[in-house]
Amino acid sequence: MENEVQAEVPGEGESNKTVPDVVSSSPIDGVKEDTFEKDDEDENEVKSHGEGEDFTEDAEALKQELETIVVVPPEPEVPKQPVEVFDPAEFPSSYKDNLPKELMVLQYADNFRRQYVHLYRDRKPLLLNPVNECGIEKFVCTTIRPSQLPFKELYNWEGAAEFVADYLNFETLEPAFELPTRLLSPATVLKRQKGNCFEFSTLLCSLLIGAGYDAYVVNGYATRETCLADESREICPLLRKKEEQKEEKKQKVTKKYTVKPPKDLKSKFEQKMDARRLAEQKAEEDKRRAEEEQKLAELEKPPPDPLHGLRIHAWVLVLSGKREVPESFFIEPFTGLSHSTGSESYLGIESVWNHNNYWVCMQDCSDGVAKLSYDLGDCTMWEFMFPGVDKNQLLIPEAEDDLDNLDDDEDKEEEEVHLDLPPSWVDPLKLSQKDFEMRCPQGKKTKLYKRAKLEKFAHYLLDDGLISRLSVFDDQELTDLQVVKEYYEHRSDKLNMRVHNHRTGWITEHFHPGRSKNVKEHCYRASAPAPENDRTMHFYDEARVDGLLKRIETPLSMTEHYKNRDDFLFYKHVDFGKRTKKFGPQDEVVTSNPRPIVKMIQRFERNPKKPANADISELIFLMNEDKIQLTYHTVNAHIASSTREFIKPQNWDEKGAMLAWSPDMHATFQVDPNADLSKQVELYENLLQLLKMEESCREGVRESEEEVKEIINDRQKEEQASELDISVYDTERNEKAKKHRRELERQQMEEKMRKQEMEIDYLAPFLAQMEDPEKIGRADACKLKEDCLADLKQRLIDKANLIQFRFEKETQELQKKQAWYQQNQVSMSKDDEEEYLNYCSEAMFRIHILELRLNRHKEMAPHKYMALEQKLRTDPRLAEYL
Amino acid sequence: MSRLYDTVEPSVVDEEMLQKAVEEQGPKDEAGKIAKREGINFSDVLSLRLDFKNILKIDNLWEFTALTKLQLDNNIIEKIEGLDSLVNLVWLDLSFNNIEVIEGLSNLKKLNDLTLYNNRISKIENIEALKQLHVFSIGNNEIKEYKDILYLRQFPMLKTLNIANNPVSREDKDGFKQYVAAFLPNVEFLDYRLLDQQTKAAAYEKFQTQVEEQIDKDNKARAAAEEHERKMAETQLHKEAYVEYLNTARLFEDMYADDPEGNKLNQIPGVDEMLLVFKEKLMTVCQQLFEFGLQEYDKRKAEVDMFWECVNEAKQENKEMGMEAINKFMKDKKRLFIEMVQMTDTKMVDNKLQEYNDQVSALWDKLMGLELQLVDQLEEIIKDFERNMQDLVSVFLESVQAYLTQARDLENIHNERMIESATSALEKAAKNELDEDVPEELKMLLVDKDTVMNAVTSSHDVHLLKIDNKEDDIVTRINNWLKNMIETIHVEQEIQRNRMRVTEITHLIDHLRDEADLLDLVQEDDGVV
């Protein structure tokens, strides 16, 4: 509609100004005077122009132009979409009626509104008593129902806000610049999982107040992005970098005897010139970057909003003080995020309320909300509705005077009547564990952020345990995928997070501790997940026996880092050669054709128990050249380290062969020229030891390769059948426990049934026939007994007869069949004959059973009869007479 | 040994026997061959077995300084001796010998397995130094008394004990065993059997009172020892601060220790009060000096610590720079060598070789430059340090002198008073007004003025001398300390360190050049082929 008006008055500033006013007047709120006023103004304007028509031609032209303008009177708002209708039967009476006290509050509010409108003609109407589900007017404060739900996550405001934002789907206000006419109760909102900003805020407020926060619903104005919950210009909270820790530069403390640095022989002038040039370059670069950033920022700026400053919104204000909140802040109910009270998203505040009182903002909001004060007791800033219900009132004694102005003579009476608000009419808020765990409607929610998309899933909703997926894009249109981060929970393979970088093609998987190989992080190329490719694995080294921290692989090398090992090994690097192609039948040897090892490097940390000159620091096995190179640790006083090189004897790889030794098989450099040369025997033994180390190192490498393969296999299997862990305490999901419980319940039920059966009173039908079952005389007792016994007798006979009858029937049928068989025996096919035989044997079996039953019945009947008689004799009700 | 050694010729531990034993027990196979070719140094041998050799006297083992395991069982040794130089010994077996007394083991501090099985030892003694003892075997000996077990309480590490078959345990085997279990709670294996918790508990129950008494006694002894140690440490600290005993009345006592006249004069009536005042005042001065001395000591110590910290930092930094240079060079070298080996053109090889040699020279320059820099830096701070220390010491000495001057003044005042009292005493003596109970020796002095005055003066002189001595002592000692320290720093830090580093660098550079030469030779041969 607004567009319509605009289209009719192109280029007319004044009309433009009036448009919002015209539009804003709503027929519902009875601010018709407003519209009339405006119309009057328009007339005046036209008149004033009319007076000037004699003087200028311009004025004439203007007049003509103005005459073309047709001011369309605002049409009464017709709800564009059918309003959801609720069945009043679903709701308790508090929804359908108003108690006297509530009525009084409503009247009071109405009075307040009248005066407010009277005093502040140019201000927008207040949201005081919208209708509820059943079309009954309810005061907004009573719509807040402070409640505490039994979930610990909801005890803190972060959790509660996130829950409300996740759990509900939001609806926008229609139109965006008008207050809603209906406000549903939080209980209903919770049920239908959607609501507008007011319903969001009321629900959140109910939870926060229930959790002890000093929270208020705020009615005000916000930017379009906030009203529409459009976060596509915000950086995703998950992506926001944590404040980078400033690197503490270790200031070198100049001690008394710290040596002076060597003299600097560089030219100071040149340095200065260099520095200046660098600074210039940097400045230029900074400037360029700043410009670029500005350009980008402008590009990203949302298009201007024609309704800026008019969009009505509701959010939550949490004041400092309670629950150790140090500073007041806003919570945006749509996103669940907190904003400072100076946030630019919010443009103005009309009123705030909680379950106790209602305050109207009397401060100037033309500069946004940044400068507002939230001392609700200060009535120059906040006009309250109910006196004396809030402790804030006590702060300022003068409040009484203002009250007089406002409420006139009724003051005293009102104060007594409305000392407190009636209790909330809303049903208690209920939320099942299951619904709470589902979080979002249908357990899924997708949010768009600046260059990012966040999908949330409820726990256990997806089979692979995915709970959220964050996709980061390189452009605004979300087409150029950069990184995908997937978060998992409850997975039995302990997968925690998977990051797939689409730029580099690397996938990084993070795991919780507790996997069989203690993998912490696994990083590999998506295109080459097989073993012997580029990959990095991090491990939980404290959980591993070998202290492995990290293993980095490329197709031709493998590097391992260790920590806290008894043998002081901390680094191991292996270079592989190309696999030698084997010709001939290859199928069997494929598995036993490892990559040949070209070089192995091991590095050790200093072992304080050995002298530095005998403590190996680096050990290199050159497999191709049959050489072993050693570097020892550096002695404290020296700067160079001793080295030694062995050439392996010819027959070193023959098993059981005696290794020959000749002095030219080794070369040694000792740092200390005065040190004694090692003896040949020692060197020889050293060599033997090194050969052993080489062997074990090689075995270690092969084991590592195997382990990698195993891990990858495991991972593949796990990915194919992703299983979720279910806690033993989770009675809902733990199938086994559920089964067990059901079984128990069933058993209990059976037990109960049996007990009931046991307790069936066999005398009941007969007692019922009597006139007065309470008073039984002797004759009655005898009669009862007789009846009872007769009945049993009859039943026993009946039963015997029934069995007899069936027995005879079966026998007859069998005889018939036999006769038929006798007749047709000749012309029978083999199948028919078989069928007949089958039938015979079955029939015989049945007859036999019936016969048995009959016999047993005959045998048991007298016993049963006797038992009943005995029972009747001892029955407490009859005992005295029999 | 139960054998009669009359019938057997005792043998002597000589070169030949040792050589043979070493060779027999040395490395086998190929290593053995190499070893034989090369010869084995006795000082490298780690374990030696000399059993069943009829050795009577342990001898000639001084060369085996690295020995950790020595077996001398089944000989006829009568006395433990000649083991003093085997300080690394961990395992010593002297079983089946004729030893009567445990002795000569106090140097073997690392010993943790000692076997004296089957000897004639009647008392466990002289092994206090063996704190590491784990295994002790003294079975089949002549131990007679229970209290020898108590002796073993001082070895906290002792886990295995064999004490079977001694006269002490013959009468009541189980009782003795329980006794051992109760008094040696750390022992886990007794006579090669595990002592389980139950046995131990039962034993403890049985001897509870005695054990607790013993524990109490041990604790007291330990506490006394600790107290003594603490005192020693304190005195040591005071000595280092050059103010030892100044917090006691030692100086005052010293004054009168060599002063017979003074002691006599002190018996003059009325002097004792004066003496008390004097003593108190002197003590106050001494106490002040003492406290000042400790303060100064702390200052000096802080200064010295700071100096060393800085020196070490500088050295460390320098070392790191040097190592970095070497590492960088080594990387280049590796690359160069690989290139050179692969090349076939002699000219290019020569070029490369030239490049390598240049790099070696550059490395030499760099390392020597670093060293020179360090020398300069150290020289400077050593000079600073020396000056500061000198200042500190002179301040200290000045104050010491001031305090001791105070002491002298006190002594002078005291002396004057002494003169007064002596005079008055003399007068009294002349008038025969002296008390009856004045000792004879004083009366001897109080005969005439000269004698008295002489006595007073000589006493005074002695006192002054003592104070002077104290001063001299402090001055000399602190000056010596300073001189020694500075000298050590000069020699060790400047000269020795520098020489060592330069040698090392030269050695390294030579080695690097040699390496290139070796490689080059190979290269040329290849070229010829």
Coordinates of N, CA, C and O in Angstrom, one line a residue, chain A residues 684-793:
Chain A
Y684 N 83.5 -52.3 17.1 CA 82.9 -53.5 16.6 C 81.5 -53.8 17.3 O 80.5 -54.0 16.6
E685 N 81.6 -53.7 18.6 CA 80.3 -54.0 19.3 C 79.3 -52.9 19.0 O 78.1 -53.2 18.9
N686 N 79.8 -51.7 18.9 CA 78.9 -50.6 18.5 C 78.2 -50.9 17.2 O 77.0 -50.7 17.0
L687 N 79.0 -51.4 16.2 CA 78.5 -51.7 14.9 C 77.4 -52.8 15.0 O 76.3 -52.7 14.4
L688 N 77.7 -53.8 15.8 CA 76.7 -54.9 16.0 C 75.4 -54.3 16.5 O 74.3 -54.7 16.1
Q689 N 75.6 -53.5 17.5 CA 74.4 -52.9 18.1 C 73.6 -52.0 17.1 O 72.4 -52.1 17.0
L690 N 74.3 -51.3 16.3 CA 73.7 -50.5 15.3 C 72.9 -51.3 14.3 O 71.8 -51.0 13.9
L691 N 73.5 -52.5 13.9 CA 72.8 -53.3 13.0 C 71.5 -53.8 13.6 O 70.5 -53.9 12.9
K692 N 71.6 -54.1 14.9 CA 70.3 -54.5 15.5 C 69.3 -53.4 15.5 O 68.1 -53.6 15.3
M693 N 69.8 -52.2 15.8 CA 68.9 -51.0 15.8 C 68.3 -50.8 14.5 O 67.1 -50.4 14.3
E694 N 69.1 -51.0 13.4 CA 68.6 -50.8 12.1 C 67.5 -51.8 11.8 O 66.4 -51.4 11.3
E695 N 67.7 -53.0 12.3 CA 66.7 -54.0 12.0 C 65.4 -53.6 12.8 O 64.3 -53.6 12.2
S696 N 65.5 -53.2 14.0 CA 64.3 -52.9 14.8 C 63.7 -51.7 14.2 O 62.4 -51.5 14.2
C697 N 64.5 -50.7 13.7 CA 63.9 -49.5 13.1 C 63.1 -49.9 11.9 O 62.0 -49.4 11.7
R698 N 63.7 -50.8 11.1 CA 63.0 -51.2 9.9 C 61.7 -51.9 10.2 O 60.6 -51.6 9.6
E699 N 61.7 -52.7 11.2 CA 60.5 -53.4 11.7 C 59.5 -52.4 12.1 O 58.3 -52.5 11.8
G700 N 60.0 -51.4 12.8 CA 59.1 -50.3 13.3 C 58.4 -49.6 12.2 O 57.2 -49.4 12.2
V701 N 59.2 -49.4 11.1 CA 58.6 -48.7 9.9 C 57.5 -49.6 9.3 O 56.4 -49.1 9.0
R702 N 57.8 -50.9 9.2 CA 56.8 -51.8 8.6 C 55.5 -51.8 9.5 O 54.4 -51.8 9.0
E703 N 55.8 -51.8 10.8 CA 54.6 -51.8 11.7 C 53.8 -50.6 11.5 O 52.6 -50.6 11.5
S704 N 54.5 -49.5 11.4 CA 53.8 -48.2 11.2 C 53.0 -48.3 10.0 O 51.8 -47.8 9.9
E705 N 53.6 -48.8 8.9 CA 52.8 -48.9 7.6 C 51.6 -49.7 7.8 O 50.5 -49.4 7.4
E706 N 51.7 -50.8 8.5 CA 50.6 -51.7 8.8 C 49.5 -51.0 9.6 O 48.3 -51.1 9.3
E707 N 50.0 -50.2 10.6 CA 49.1 -49.5 11.5 C 48.3 -48.5 10.7 O 47.1 -48.4 10.8
V708 N 49.0 -47.8 9.8 CA 48.3 -46.9 8.9 C 47.2 -47.6 8.1 O 46.0 -47.1 8.1
K709 N 47.6 -48.7 7.5 CA 46.6 -49.4 6.8 C 45.4 -49.8 7.6 O 44.2 -49.7 7.2
E710 N 45.7 -50.3 8.8 CA 44.7 -50.8 9.7 C 43.7 -49.6 10.1 O 42.5 -49.8 10.0
I711 N 44.3 -48.5 10.4 CA 43.5 -47.3 10.8 C 42.6 -46.9 9.6 O 41.4 -46.7 9.8
I712 N 43.2 -46.9 8.4 CA 42.3 -46.5 7.3 C 41.2 -47.5 7.0 O 40.1 -47.2 6.8
N713 N 41.6 -48.8 7.2 CA 40.5 -49.8 7.0 C 39.4 -49.6 8.1 O 38.2 -49.7 7.7
D714 N 39.9 -49.4 9.3 CA 38.9 -49.2 10.4 C 38.0 -48.1 10.0 O 36.8 -48.1 10.2
R715 N 38.6 -47.0 9.6 CA 37.9 -45.8 9.3 C 36.8 -46.1 8.2 O 35.7 -45.6 8.3
Q716 N 37.2 -46.8 7.2 CA 36.3 -47.1 6.1 C 35.1 -47.9 6.6 O 33.9 -47.5 6.3
K717 N 35.4 -48.9 7.4 CA 34.3 -49.7 8.0 C 33.4 -48.8 8.8 O 32.2 -48.9 8.7
E718 N 34.0 -48.0 9.7 CA 33.2 -47.1 10.5 C 32.3 -46.2 9.7 O 31.2 -45.9 10.1
E719 N 32.9 -45.7 8.6 CA 32.1 -44.7 7.8 C 30.9 -45.4 7.2 O 29.9 -44.9 7.1
Q720 N 31.2 -46.7 6.8 CA 30.1 -47.4 6.2 C 29.0 -47.7 7.2 O 27.8 -47.6 6.8
A721 N 29.3 -48.1 8.3 CA 28.3 -48.4 9.3 C 28.5 -47.5 10.5 O 29.1 -47.9 11.5
S722 N 28.1 -46.3 10.4 CA 28.4 -45.4 11.5 C 27.4 -45.7 12.7 O 26.2 -45.7 12.5
E723 N 28.0 -46.1 13.8 CA 27.1 -46.4 14.9 C 27.2 -45.3 15.9 O 28.2 -44.6 16.1
L724 N 26.1 -45.2 16.6 CA 26.1 -44.2 17.7 C 26.1 -44.8 19.0 O 25.5 -45.9 19.2
D725 N 26.8 -44.2 19.9 CA 26.8 -44.6 21.3 C 25.6 -44.1 22.0 O 25.2 -43.0 21.9
I726 N 25.1 -45.0 22.8 CA 23.9 -44.5 23.6 C 24.2 -44.8 25.0 O 24.6 -45.9 25.4
S727 N 24.1 -43.8 25.8 CA 24.4 -43.9 27.2 C 23.5 -44.9 27.9 O 22.3 -45.0 27.5
V728 N 24.0 -45.5 28.9 CA 23.2 -46.5 29.6 C 22.1 -45.8 30.4 O 21.1 -46.4 30.8
Y729 N 22.3 -44.5 30.6 CA 21.3 -43.8 31.4 C 20.2 -43.3 30.4 O 19.2 -42.7 30.9
D730 N 20.4 -43.4 29.1 CA 19.4 -42.8 28.2 C 18.3 -43.9 28.0 O 18.4 -44.8 27.2
T731 N 17.3 -43.8 28.8 CA 16.3 -44.8 28.8 C 15.5 -44.8 27.5 O 14.9 -45.8 27.1
E732 N 15.4 -43.6 26.9 CA 14.6 -43.5 25.7 C 15.2 -44.3 24.5 O 14.5 -45.0 23.8
R733 N 16.5 -44.1 24.3 CA 17.1 -44.6 23.1 C 17.8 -46.0 23.3 O 18.0 -46.7 22.4
N734 N 18.1 -46.3 24.6 CA 18.8 -47.5 24.8 C 17.8 -48.7 24.6 O 17.0 -49.0 25.5
E735 N 17.9 -49.3 23.4 CA 16.9 -50.3 23.0 C 16.9 -51.5 24.0 O 15.9 -51.9 24.4
K736 N 18.1 -51.9 24.4 CA 18.2 -53.0 25.3 C 17.5 -52.7 26.6 O 16.6 -53.5 27.1
A737 N 17.8 -51.5 27.1 CA 17.2 -51.2 28.4 C 15.7 -51.0 28.3 O 14.9 -51.4 29.1
K738 N 15.3 -50.5 27.1 CA 13.9 -50.3 26.9 C 13.2 -51.7 26.9 O 12.1 -51.8 27.5
K739 N 13.8 -52.6 26.1 CA 13.2 -53.9 26.1 C 13.0 -54.5 27.5 O 12.0 -55.0 27.8
H740 N 14.1 -54.4 28.2 CA 14.1 -54.9 29.5 C 13.0 -54.3 30.4 O 12.3 -55.0 31.1
R741 N 12.9 -53.0 30.2 CA 11.9 -52.3 31.0 C 10.5 -52.8 30.6 O 9.7 -53.0 31.5
R742 N 10.3 -52.9 29.3 CA 9.0 -53.3 28.9 C 8.7 -54.7 29.4 O 7.6 -55.0 29.8
E743 N 9.7 -55.5 29.3 CA 9.5 -56.9 29.8 C 9.1 -56.9 31.3 O 8.1 -57.5 31.7
L744 N 9.8 -56.0 32.0 CA 9.4 -55.9 33.5 C 8.0 -55.5 33.6 O 7.2 -56.0 34.4
E745 N 7.6 -54.4 32.8 CA 6.3 -53.9 32.9 C 5.3 -55.0 32.6 O 4.3 -55.1 33.3
R746 N 5.6 -55.7 31.6 CA 4.6 -56.8 31.1 C 4.5 -57.8 32.3 O 3.4 -58.2 32.6
Q747 N 5.6 -58.2 32.8 CA 5.5 -59.2 33.9 C 4.7 -58.7 35.1 O 3.8 -59.4 35.6
Q748 N 4.9 -57.4 35.3 CA 4.1 -56.8 36.4 C 2.6 -56.9 36.1 O 1.8 -57.2 37.0
M749 N 2.3 -56.5 34.9 CA 0.9 -56.5 34.5 C 0.3 -57.9 34.6 O -0.8 -58.1 35.2
E750 N 1.1 -58.9 34.2 CA 0.6 -60.3 34.2 C 0.3 -60.7 35.7 O -0.7 -61.3 36.0
E751 N 1.3 -60.3 36.5 CA 1.2 -60.6 37.9 C -0.1 -60.1 38.5 O -0.9 -60.7 39.1
K752 N -0.3 -58.8 38.1 CA -1.5 -58.1 38.5 C -2.8 -58.8 38.1 O -3.7 -59.1 38.9
M753 N -2.8 -59.2 36.8 CA -3.9 -59.9 36.3 C -4.2 -61.2 37.0 O -5.3 -61.5 37.4
R754 N -3.1 -61.9 37.2 CA -3.3 -63.2 37.9 C -3.9 -63.0 39.3 O -4.8 -63.7 39.7
K755 N -3.4 -62.0 39.9 CA -3.9 -61.7 41.3 C -5.4 -61.4 41.2 O -6.2 -61.9 42.0
Q756 N -5.7 -60.6 40.3 CA -7.2 -60.2 40.1 C -8.0 -61.5 39.9 O -9.0 -61.7 40.5
E757 N -7.5 -62.3 39.0 CA -8.2 -63.6 38.8 C -8.4 -64.4 40.0 O -9.5 -64.9 40.3
M758 N -7.3 -64.4 40.8 CA -7.4 -65.2 42.0 C -8.5 -64.7 42.9 O -9.1 -65.5 43.7
E759 N -8.6 -63.4 42.8 CA -9.5 -62.8 43.8 C -11.0 -62.8 43.4 O -11.9 -62.2 44.0
I760 N -11.3 -63.4 42.2 CA -12.7 -63.5 41.8 C -13.5 -64.2 42.8 O -13.2 -65.3 43.3
D761 N -14.6 -63.6 43.2 CA -15.4 -64.1 44.3 C -16.4 -65.1 43.6 O -17.2 -64.8 42.8
Y762 N -16.2 -66.4 44.0 CA -17.1 -67.4 43.4 C -18.5 -67.3 43.9 O -19.4 -67.9 43.3
L763 N -18.6 -66.6 45.0 CA -20.0 -66.5 45.5 C -20.8 -65.3 45.0 O -22.0 -65.3 45.1
A764 N -20.0 -64.5 44.3 CA -20.6 -63.2 43.9 C -21.9 -63.4 43.1 O -22.9 -62.7 43.4
P765 N -22.0 -64.2 42.0 CA -23.2 -64.3 41.3 C -24.4 -64.8 42.1 O -25.5 -64.3 41.9
F766 N -24.1 -65.6 43.1 CA -25.2 -66.1 43.9 C -25.6 -65.1 44.9 O -26.8 -64.9 45.2
L767 N -24.7 -64.4 45.5 CA -25.0 -63.4 46.4 C -25.8 -62.3 45.8 O -26.7 -61.7 46.4
A768 N -25.5 -62.0 44.5 CA -26.2 -61.0 43.8 C -27.7 -61.3 43.7 O -28.6 -60.4 43.6
Q769 N -28.0 -62.6 43.6 CA -29.4 -63.0 43.5 C -30.2 -62.7 44.8 O -31.4 -62.6 44.8
M770 N -29.5 -62.6 45.9 CA -30.1 -62.4 47.2 C -30.5 -61.0 47.4 O -29.9 -60.1 46.8
E771 N -31.5 -60.8 48.2 CA -32.0 -59.5 48.4 C -31.0 -58.6 49.2 O -30.6 -57.5 48.9
D772 N -30.5 -59.2 50.3 CA -29.6 -58.5 51.1 C -28.3 -59.3 51.4 O -28.3 -60.1 52.3
P773 N -27.3 -59.1 50.6 CA -26.1 -59.9 50.7 C -25.4 -59.7 52.1 O -24.7 -60.6 52.5
E774 N -25.7 -58.6 52.7 CA -25.0 -58.4 54.0 C -25.5 -59.3 55.1 O -24.7 -59.8 55.9
K775 N -26.8 -59.5 55.1 CA -27.4 -60.4 56.1 C -27.7 -61.7 55.5 O -28.6 -61.9 54.7
I776 N -26.9 -62.7 56.0 CA -27.2 -64.0 55.5 C -27.7 -64.9 56.6 O -27.0 -65.0 57.7
G777 N -28.8 -65.4 56.5 CA -29.3 -66.3 57.5 C -28.9 -67.8 57.3 O -28.2 -68.1 56.3
R778 N -29.3 -68.6 58.1 CA -28.9 -70.0 58.0 C -29.5 -70.6 56.7 O -28.8 -71.3 55.9
A779 N -30.8 -70.4 56.5 CA -31.5 -70.9 55.3 C -30.8 -70.4 54.1 O -30.5 -71.2 53.2
D780 N -30.5 -69.1 54.1 CA -29.9 -68.5 53.0 C -28.5 -69.2 52.7 O -28.2 -69.5 51.6
A781 N -27.8 -69.4 53.7 CA -26.5 -70.0 53.6 C -26.7 -71.4 53.0 O -25.9 -71.8 52.0
C782 N -27.6 -72.2 53.4 CA -27.8 -73.5 52.9 C -28.1 -73.4 51.4 O -27.6 -74.2 50.6
K783 N -29.0 -72.5 51.2 CA -29.5 -72.4 49.8 C -28.3 -72.0 48.9 O -28.1 -72.6 47.8
L784 N -27.5 -71.1 49.4 CA -26.4 -70.6 48.6 C -25.5 -71.8 48.3 O -25.0 -72.0 47.2
K785 N -25.2 -72.6 49.3 CA -24.3 -73.7 49.2 C -24.9 -74.7 48.1 O -24.2 -75.1 47.2
E786 N -26.2 -74.9 48.3 CA -26.8 -75.9 47.4 C -26.7 -75.3 45.9 O -26.3 -76.1 45.0
D787 N -27.1 -74.1 45.8 CA -27.1 -73.5 44.5 C -25.7 -73.6 43.9 O -25.5 -74.0 42.7
C788 N -24.8 -73.2 44.7 CA -23.4 -73.2 44.2 C -22.9 -74.6 43.7 O -22.4 -74.8 42.6
L789 N -23.2 -75.6 44.6 CA -22.8 -76.9 44.2 C -23.6 -77.4 43.0 O -23.0 -78.0 42.1
A790 N -24.9 -77.1 42.9 CA -25.7 -77.5 41.8 C -25.1 -76.9 40.5 O -25.0 -77.6 39.5
D791 N -24.8 -75.7 40.7 CA -24.2 -75.0 39.5 C -22.9 -75.7 39.0 O -22.8 -75.9 37.8
L792 N -22.1 -76.0 39.9 CA -20.8 -76.6 39.6 C -21.1 -78.0 38.9 O -20.6 -78.4 37.9
K793 N -22.1 -78.7 39.5 CA -22.4 -80.0 39.0 C -22.9 -79.9 37.6 O -22.4 -80.6 36.7

